[in-house]
CSV table of C-alpha atoms in Angstrom, one decimal:
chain,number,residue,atom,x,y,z
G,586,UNK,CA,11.2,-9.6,30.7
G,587,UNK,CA,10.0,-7.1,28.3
G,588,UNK,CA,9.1,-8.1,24.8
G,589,UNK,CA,11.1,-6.3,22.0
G,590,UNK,CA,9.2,-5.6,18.8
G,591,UNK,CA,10.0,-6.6,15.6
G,592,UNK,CA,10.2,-3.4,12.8
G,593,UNK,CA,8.3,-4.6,9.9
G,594,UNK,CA,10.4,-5.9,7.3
G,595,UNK,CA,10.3,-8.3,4.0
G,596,UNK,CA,11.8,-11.7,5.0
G,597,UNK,CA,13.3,-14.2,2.5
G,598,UNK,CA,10.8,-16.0,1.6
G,599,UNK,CA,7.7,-14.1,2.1
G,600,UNK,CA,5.2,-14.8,-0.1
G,601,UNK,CA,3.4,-11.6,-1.9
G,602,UNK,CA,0.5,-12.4,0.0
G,603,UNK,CA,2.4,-12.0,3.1
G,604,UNK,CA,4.3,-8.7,1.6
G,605,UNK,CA,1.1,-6.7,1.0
G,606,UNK,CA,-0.1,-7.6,4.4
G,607,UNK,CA,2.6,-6.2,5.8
G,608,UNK,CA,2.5,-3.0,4.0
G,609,UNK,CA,-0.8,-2.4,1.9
G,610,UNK,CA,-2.9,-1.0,4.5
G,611,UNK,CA,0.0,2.1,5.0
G,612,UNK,CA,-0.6,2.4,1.6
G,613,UNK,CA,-4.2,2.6,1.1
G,614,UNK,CA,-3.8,5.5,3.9
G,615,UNK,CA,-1.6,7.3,1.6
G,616,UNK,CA,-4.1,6.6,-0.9
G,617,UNK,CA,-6.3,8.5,1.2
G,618,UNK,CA,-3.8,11.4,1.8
G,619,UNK,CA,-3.9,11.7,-2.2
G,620,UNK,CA,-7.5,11.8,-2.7
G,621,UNK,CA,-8.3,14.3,0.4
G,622,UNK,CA,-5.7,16.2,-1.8
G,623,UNK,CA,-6.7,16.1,-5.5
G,624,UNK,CA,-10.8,16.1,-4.3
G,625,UNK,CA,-12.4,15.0,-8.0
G,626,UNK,CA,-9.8,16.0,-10.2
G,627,UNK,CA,-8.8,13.5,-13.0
G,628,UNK,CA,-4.7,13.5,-13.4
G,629,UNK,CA,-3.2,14.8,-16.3
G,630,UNK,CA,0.1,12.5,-17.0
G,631,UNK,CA,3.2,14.3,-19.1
G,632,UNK,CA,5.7,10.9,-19.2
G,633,UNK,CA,8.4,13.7,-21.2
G,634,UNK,CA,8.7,15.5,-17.8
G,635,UNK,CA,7.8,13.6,-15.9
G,636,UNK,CA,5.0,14.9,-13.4
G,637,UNK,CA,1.2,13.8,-12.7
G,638,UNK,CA,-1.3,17.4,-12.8
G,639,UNK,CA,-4.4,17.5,-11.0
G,640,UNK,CA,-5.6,21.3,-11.7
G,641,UNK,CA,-3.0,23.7,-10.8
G,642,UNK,CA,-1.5,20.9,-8.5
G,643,UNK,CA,1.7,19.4,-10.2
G,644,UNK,CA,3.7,16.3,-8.7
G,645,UNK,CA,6.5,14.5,-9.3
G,646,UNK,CA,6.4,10.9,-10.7
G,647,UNK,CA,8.0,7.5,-11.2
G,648,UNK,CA,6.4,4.3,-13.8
G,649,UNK,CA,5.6,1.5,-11.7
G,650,UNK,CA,4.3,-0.4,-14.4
G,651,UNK,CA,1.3,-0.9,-16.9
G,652,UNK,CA,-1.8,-3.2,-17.0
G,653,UNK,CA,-3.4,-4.5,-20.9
G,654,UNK,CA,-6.9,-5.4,-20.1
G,655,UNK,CA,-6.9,-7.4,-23.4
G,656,UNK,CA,-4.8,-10.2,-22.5
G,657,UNK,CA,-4.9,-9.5,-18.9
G,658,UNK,CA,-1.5,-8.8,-18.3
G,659,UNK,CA,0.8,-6.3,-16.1
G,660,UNK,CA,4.3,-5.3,-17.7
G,661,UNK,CA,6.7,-3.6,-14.8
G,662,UNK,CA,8.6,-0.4,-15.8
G,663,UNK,CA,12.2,-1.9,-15.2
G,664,UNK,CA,11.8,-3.9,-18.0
G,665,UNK,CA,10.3,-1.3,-20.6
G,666,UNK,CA,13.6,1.2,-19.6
G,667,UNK,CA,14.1,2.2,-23.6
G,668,UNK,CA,10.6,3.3,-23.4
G,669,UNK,CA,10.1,5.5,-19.9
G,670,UNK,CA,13.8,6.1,-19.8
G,671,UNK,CA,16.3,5.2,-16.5
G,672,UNK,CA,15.4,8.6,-14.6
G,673,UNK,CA,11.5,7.3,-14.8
G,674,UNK,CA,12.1,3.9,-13.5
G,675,UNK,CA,14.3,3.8,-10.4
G,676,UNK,CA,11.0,2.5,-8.0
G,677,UNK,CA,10.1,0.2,-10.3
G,678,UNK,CA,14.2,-1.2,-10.5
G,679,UNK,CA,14.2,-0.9,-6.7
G,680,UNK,CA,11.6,-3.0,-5.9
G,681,UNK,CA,12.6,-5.5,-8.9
G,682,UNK,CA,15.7,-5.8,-6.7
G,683,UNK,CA,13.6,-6.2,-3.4
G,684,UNK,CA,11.9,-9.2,-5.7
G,685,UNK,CA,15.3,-10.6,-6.4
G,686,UNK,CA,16.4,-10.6,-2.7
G,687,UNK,CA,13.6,-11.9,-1.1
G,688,UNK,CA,12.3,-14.5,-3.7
G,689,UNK,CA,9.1,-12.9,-4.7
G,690,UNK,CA,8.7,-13.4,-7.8
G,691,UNK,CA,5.9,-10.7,-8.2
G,692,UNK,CA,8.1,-7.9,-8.2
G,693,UNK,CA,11.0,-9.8,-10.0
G,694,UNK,CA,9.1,-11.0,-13.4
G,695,UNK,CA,8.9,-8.5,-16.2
G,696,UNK,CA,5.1,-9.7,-17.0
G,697,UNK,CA,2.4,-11.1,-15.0
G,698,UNK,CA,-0.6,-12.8,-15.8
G,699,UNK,CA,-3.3,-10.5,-13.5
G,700,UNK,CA,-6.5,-8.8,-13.3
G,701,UNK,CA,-7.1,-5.0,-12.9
G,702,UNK,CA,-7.6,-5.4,-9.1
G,703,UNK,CA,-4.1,-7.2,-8.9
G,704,UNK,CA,-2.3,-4.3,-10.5
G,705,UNK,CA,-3.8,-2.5,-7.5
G,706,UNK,CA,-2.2,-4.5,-5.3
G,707,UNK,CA,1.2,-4.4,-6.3
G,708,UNK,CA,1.5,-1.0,-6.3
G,709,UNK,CA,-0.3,-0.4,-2.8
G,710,UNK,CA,3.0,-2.9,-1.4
G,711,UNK,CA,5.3,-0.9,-3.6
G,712,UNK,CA,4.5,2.5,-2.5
G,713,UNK,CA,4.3,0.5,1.5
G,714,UNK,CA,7.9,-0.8,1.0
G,715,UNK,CA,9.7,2.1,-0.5
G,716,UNK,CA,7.9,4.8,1.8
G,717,UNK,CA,6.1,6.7,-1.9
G,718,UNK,CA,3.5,9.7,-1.0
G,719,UNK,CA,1.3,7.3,-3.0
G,720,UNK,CA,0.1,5.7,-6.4
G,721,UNK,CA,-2.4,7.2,-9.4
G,722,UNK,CA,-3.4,5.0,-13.0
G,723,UNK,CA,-3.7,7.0,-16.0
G,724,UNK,CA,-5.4,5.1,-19.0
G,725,UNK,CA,-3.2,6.3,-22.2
G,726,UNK,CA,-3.7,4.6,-25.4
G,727,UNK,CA,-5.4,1.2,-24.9
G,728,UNK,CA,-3.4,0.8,-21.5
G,729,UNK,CA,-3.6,1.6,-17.5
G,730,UNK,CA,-0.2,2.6,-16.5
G,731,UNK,CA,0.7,2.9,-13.3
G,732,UNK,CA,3.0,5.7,-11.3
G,733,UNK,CA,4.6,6.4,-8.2
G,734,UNK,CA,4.4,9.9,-6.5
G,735,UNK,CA,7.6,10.8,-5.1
G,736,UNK,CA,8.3,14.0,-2.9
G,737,UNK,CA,4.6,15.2,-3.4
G,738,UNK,CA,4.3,17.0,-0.4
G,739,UNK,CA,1.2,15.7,0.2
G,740,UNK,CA,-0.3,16.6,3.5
G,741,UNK,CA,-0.8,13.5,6.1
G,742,UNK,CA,-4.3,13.1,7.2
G,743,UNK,CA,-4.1,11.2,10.5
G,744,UNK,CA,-7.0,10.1,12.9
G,745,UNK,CA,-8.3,7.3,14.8
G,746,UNK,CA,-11.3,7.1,12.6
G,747,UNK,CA,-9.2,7.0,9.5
G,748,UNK,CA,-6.9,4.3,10.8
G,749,UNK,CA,-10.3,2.8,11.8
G,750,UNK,CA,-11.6,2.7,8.8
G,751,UNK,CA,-8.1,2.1,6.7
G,752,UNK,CA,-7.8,-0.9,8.1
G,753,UNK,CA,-11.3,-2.3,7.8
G,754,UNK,CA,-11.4,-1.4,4.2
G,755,UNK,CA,-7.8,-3.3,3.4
G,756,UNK,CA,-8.8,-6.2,5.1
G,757,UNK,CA,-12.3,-6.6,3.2
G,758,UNK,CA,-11.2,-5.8,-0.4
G,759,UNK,CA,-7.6,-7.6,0.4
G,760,UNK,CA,-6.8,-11.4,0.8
G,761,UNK,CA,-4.5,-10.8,3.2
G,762,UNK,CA,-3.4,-11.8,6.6
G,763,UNK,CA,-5.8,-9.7,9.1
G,764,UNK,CA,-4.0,-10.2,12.3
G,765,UNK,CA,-0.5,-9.5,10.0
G,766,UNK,CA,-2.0,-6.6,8.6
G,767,UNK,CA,-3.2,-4.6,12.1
G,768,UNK,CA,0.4,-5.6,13.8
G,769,UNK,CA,2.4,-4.0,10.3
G,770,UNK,CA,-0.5,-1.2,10.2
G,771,UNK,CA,-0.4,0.1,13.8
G,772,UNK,CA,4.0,-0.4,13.6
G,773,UNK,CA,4.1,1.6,10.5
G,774,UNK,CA,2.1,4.4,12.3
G,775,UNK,CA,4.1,4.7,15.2
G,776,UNK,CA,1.4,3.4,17.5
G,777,UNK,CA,1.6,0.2,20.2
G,778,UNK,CA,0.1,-2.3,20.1
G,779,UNK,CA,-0.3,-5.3,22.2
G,780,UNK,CA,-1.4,-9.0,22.0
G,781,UNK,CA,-3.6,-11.5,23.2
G,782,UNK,CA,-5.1,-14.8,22.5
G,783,UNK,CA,-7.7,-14.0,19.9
G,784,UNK,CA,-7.6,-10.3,20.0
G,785,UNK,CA,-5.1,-7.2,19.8
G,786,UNK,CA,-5.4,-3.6,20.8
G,787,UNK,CA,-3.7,-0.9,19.4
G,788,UNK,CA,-3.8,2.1,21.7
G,789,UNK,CA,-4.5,5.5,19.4
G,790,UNK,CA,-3.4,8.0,22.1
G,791,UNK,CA,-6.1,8.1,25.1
G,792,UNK,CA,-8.3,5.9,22.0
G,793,UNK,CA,-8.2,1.9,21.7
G,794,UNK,CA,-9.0,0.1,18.4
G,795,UNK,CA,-9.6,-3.4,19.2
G,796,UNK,CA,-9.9,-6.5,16.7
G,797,UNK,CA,-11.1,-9.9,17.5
G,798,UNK,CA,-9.9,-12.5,15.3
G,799,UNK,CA,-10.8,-16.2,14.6
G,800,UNK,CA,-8.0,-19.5,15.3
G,801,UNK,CA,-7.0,-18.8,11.9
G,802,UNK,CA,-6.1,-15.0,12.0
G,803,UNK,CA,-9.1,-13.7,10.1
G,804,UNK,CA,-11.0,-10.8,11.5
G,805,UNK,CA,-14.1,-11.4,13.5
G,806,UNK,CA,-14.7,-8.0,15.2
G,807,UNK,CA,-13.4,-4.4,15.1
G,808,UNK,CA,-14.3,-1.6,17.8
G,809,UNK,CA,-13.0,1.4,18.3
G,810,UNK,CA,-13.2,2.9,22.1
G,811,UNK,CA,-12.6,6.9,21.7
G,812,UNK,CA,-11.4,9.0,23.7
G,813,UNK,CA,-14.2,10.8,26.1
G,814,UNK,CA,-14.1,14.5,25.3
C-alpha cells in the first residue's frame, strides 16, 4: 500500500519551535537567494514608499516587526498600524492571524520578550509560511526593524550543494527539530524523500543527501552522494 505524504502545514497546537522547523530552513535558502543577489550592498529603507534599495536594485517591502536592544524586546508591525500604515503591514496581520488560529502565541502577542537572534527566527518562519522572496533588518533610529520582500523577483539559486549546506547551517544555529526540519526542507523543494529507522534520504535528482539521526531526532551525520559526471 503506498504511503501518501503529508504537505507541510501549521497544525493547532504546534508550538513555535515546531513551526520554524517546519519552515525556517526554506527560508534561510531564500536568505541565500537575497544575498547571491544584493552581493555586499547595505539596504537603503524608504518606509514612505515603501521599497528596500540595494544600489540600483529596488524591491518591494512589507514591516514584519522591530527589535529594541535596550530592553530586549520585539514589537510586530500589526500592532504599530498608525505608524507603518495598513498597506505596510498585511504580512505581519497575516501571520498575526496564523498565530490566532493555531495557538502560537509568538506570532499572536504585540511584544515579546527576545534576543536579536530570536527576531531572526521569527521572521525566517514568516517569510517560510507565507511563501516571501525573503527578509532584510535595517537599524533606523535606535531600532532593528524588520521587512518582508514581496514580489522581488529574486532569482532562485538551486543546487544539491546549497540544499546541502542550507540544511546543515539551520540545524546548527537553530533549536529545532532536525529530523522535522529535513522532511519540511526536502517537501518544500519538491524533492522525495524517504524514511528509515535512524536515517532519511532525500533523493536530489541522480544525487542522495543522507542524514543519520540519534533516538531523539537530533542529527548525527549528513552525506551527500553526487551524482558521477
Amino acid at each position: 500500500m503506498k504511503t501518501i505524504e503529508e504537505p507541510v502545514v501549521i497544525h493547532e497546537g504546534d508550538s513555535f519551535k515546531t513551526v520554524l522547523s517546519k519552515y525556517g530552513a526554506l527560508a534561510l535558502d531564500k536568505q541565500e537567494n537575497l544575498s547571491e543577489f544584493i552581493g555586499d550592498v547595505e539596504g537603503d529603507l524608504d518606509l514612505e514608499n515603501g521599497t528596500l534599495s540595494f544600489g540600483d536594485i529596488k524591491l518591494p517591502i512589507e514591516v514584519l516587526g522591530f527589535y529594541n536592544d535596550d530592553v530586549k524586546q520585539w514589537s510586530w508591525a500589526w500592532d504599530s498600524e498608525e505608524i507603518f500604515g495598513a498597506d505596510l503591514i498585511k504580512a505581519a496581520a497575516e501571520i498575526m492571524q496564523a498565530g490566532i488560529d493555531a495557538g502560537i502565541p509568538e506570532f499572536s502577542s504585540p511584544v515579546i520578550q527576545a534576543d536579536y537572534n530570536a527576531c531572526h527566527g521569527l521572521s525566517m518562519a514568516t517569510v517560510g509560511i507565507l511563501d516571501l522572496d525573503a527578509y532584510y533588518a535595517v537599524s533606523e533610529d535606535g531600532l532593528d526593524i524588520f521587512v518582508a520582500i514581496k514580489q522581488g523577483n529574486i532569482p532562485a539559486v538551486d543546487s544539491v550543494v546549497k540544499f546541502k549546506d542550507t540544511f546543515y547551517t539551520f540545524q546548527k544555529n537553530f533549536k529545532v527539530h532536525g529530523r522535522l526540519a529535513l522532511e519540511s526542507y526536502a517537501k518544500l523543494k519538491g524533492y522525495r524523500i524517504k524514511h528509515h529507522d535512524d536515517f532519511d534520504v532525500v533523493y536530489l535528482g541522480e544525487s542522495r543527501f543522507i542524514v543519520g539521526f540519534t533516538e531523539r531526532g537530533n542529527v548525527s551525520t549528513i552525506q551527500l552522494l553526487l551524482e558521477e559526471e
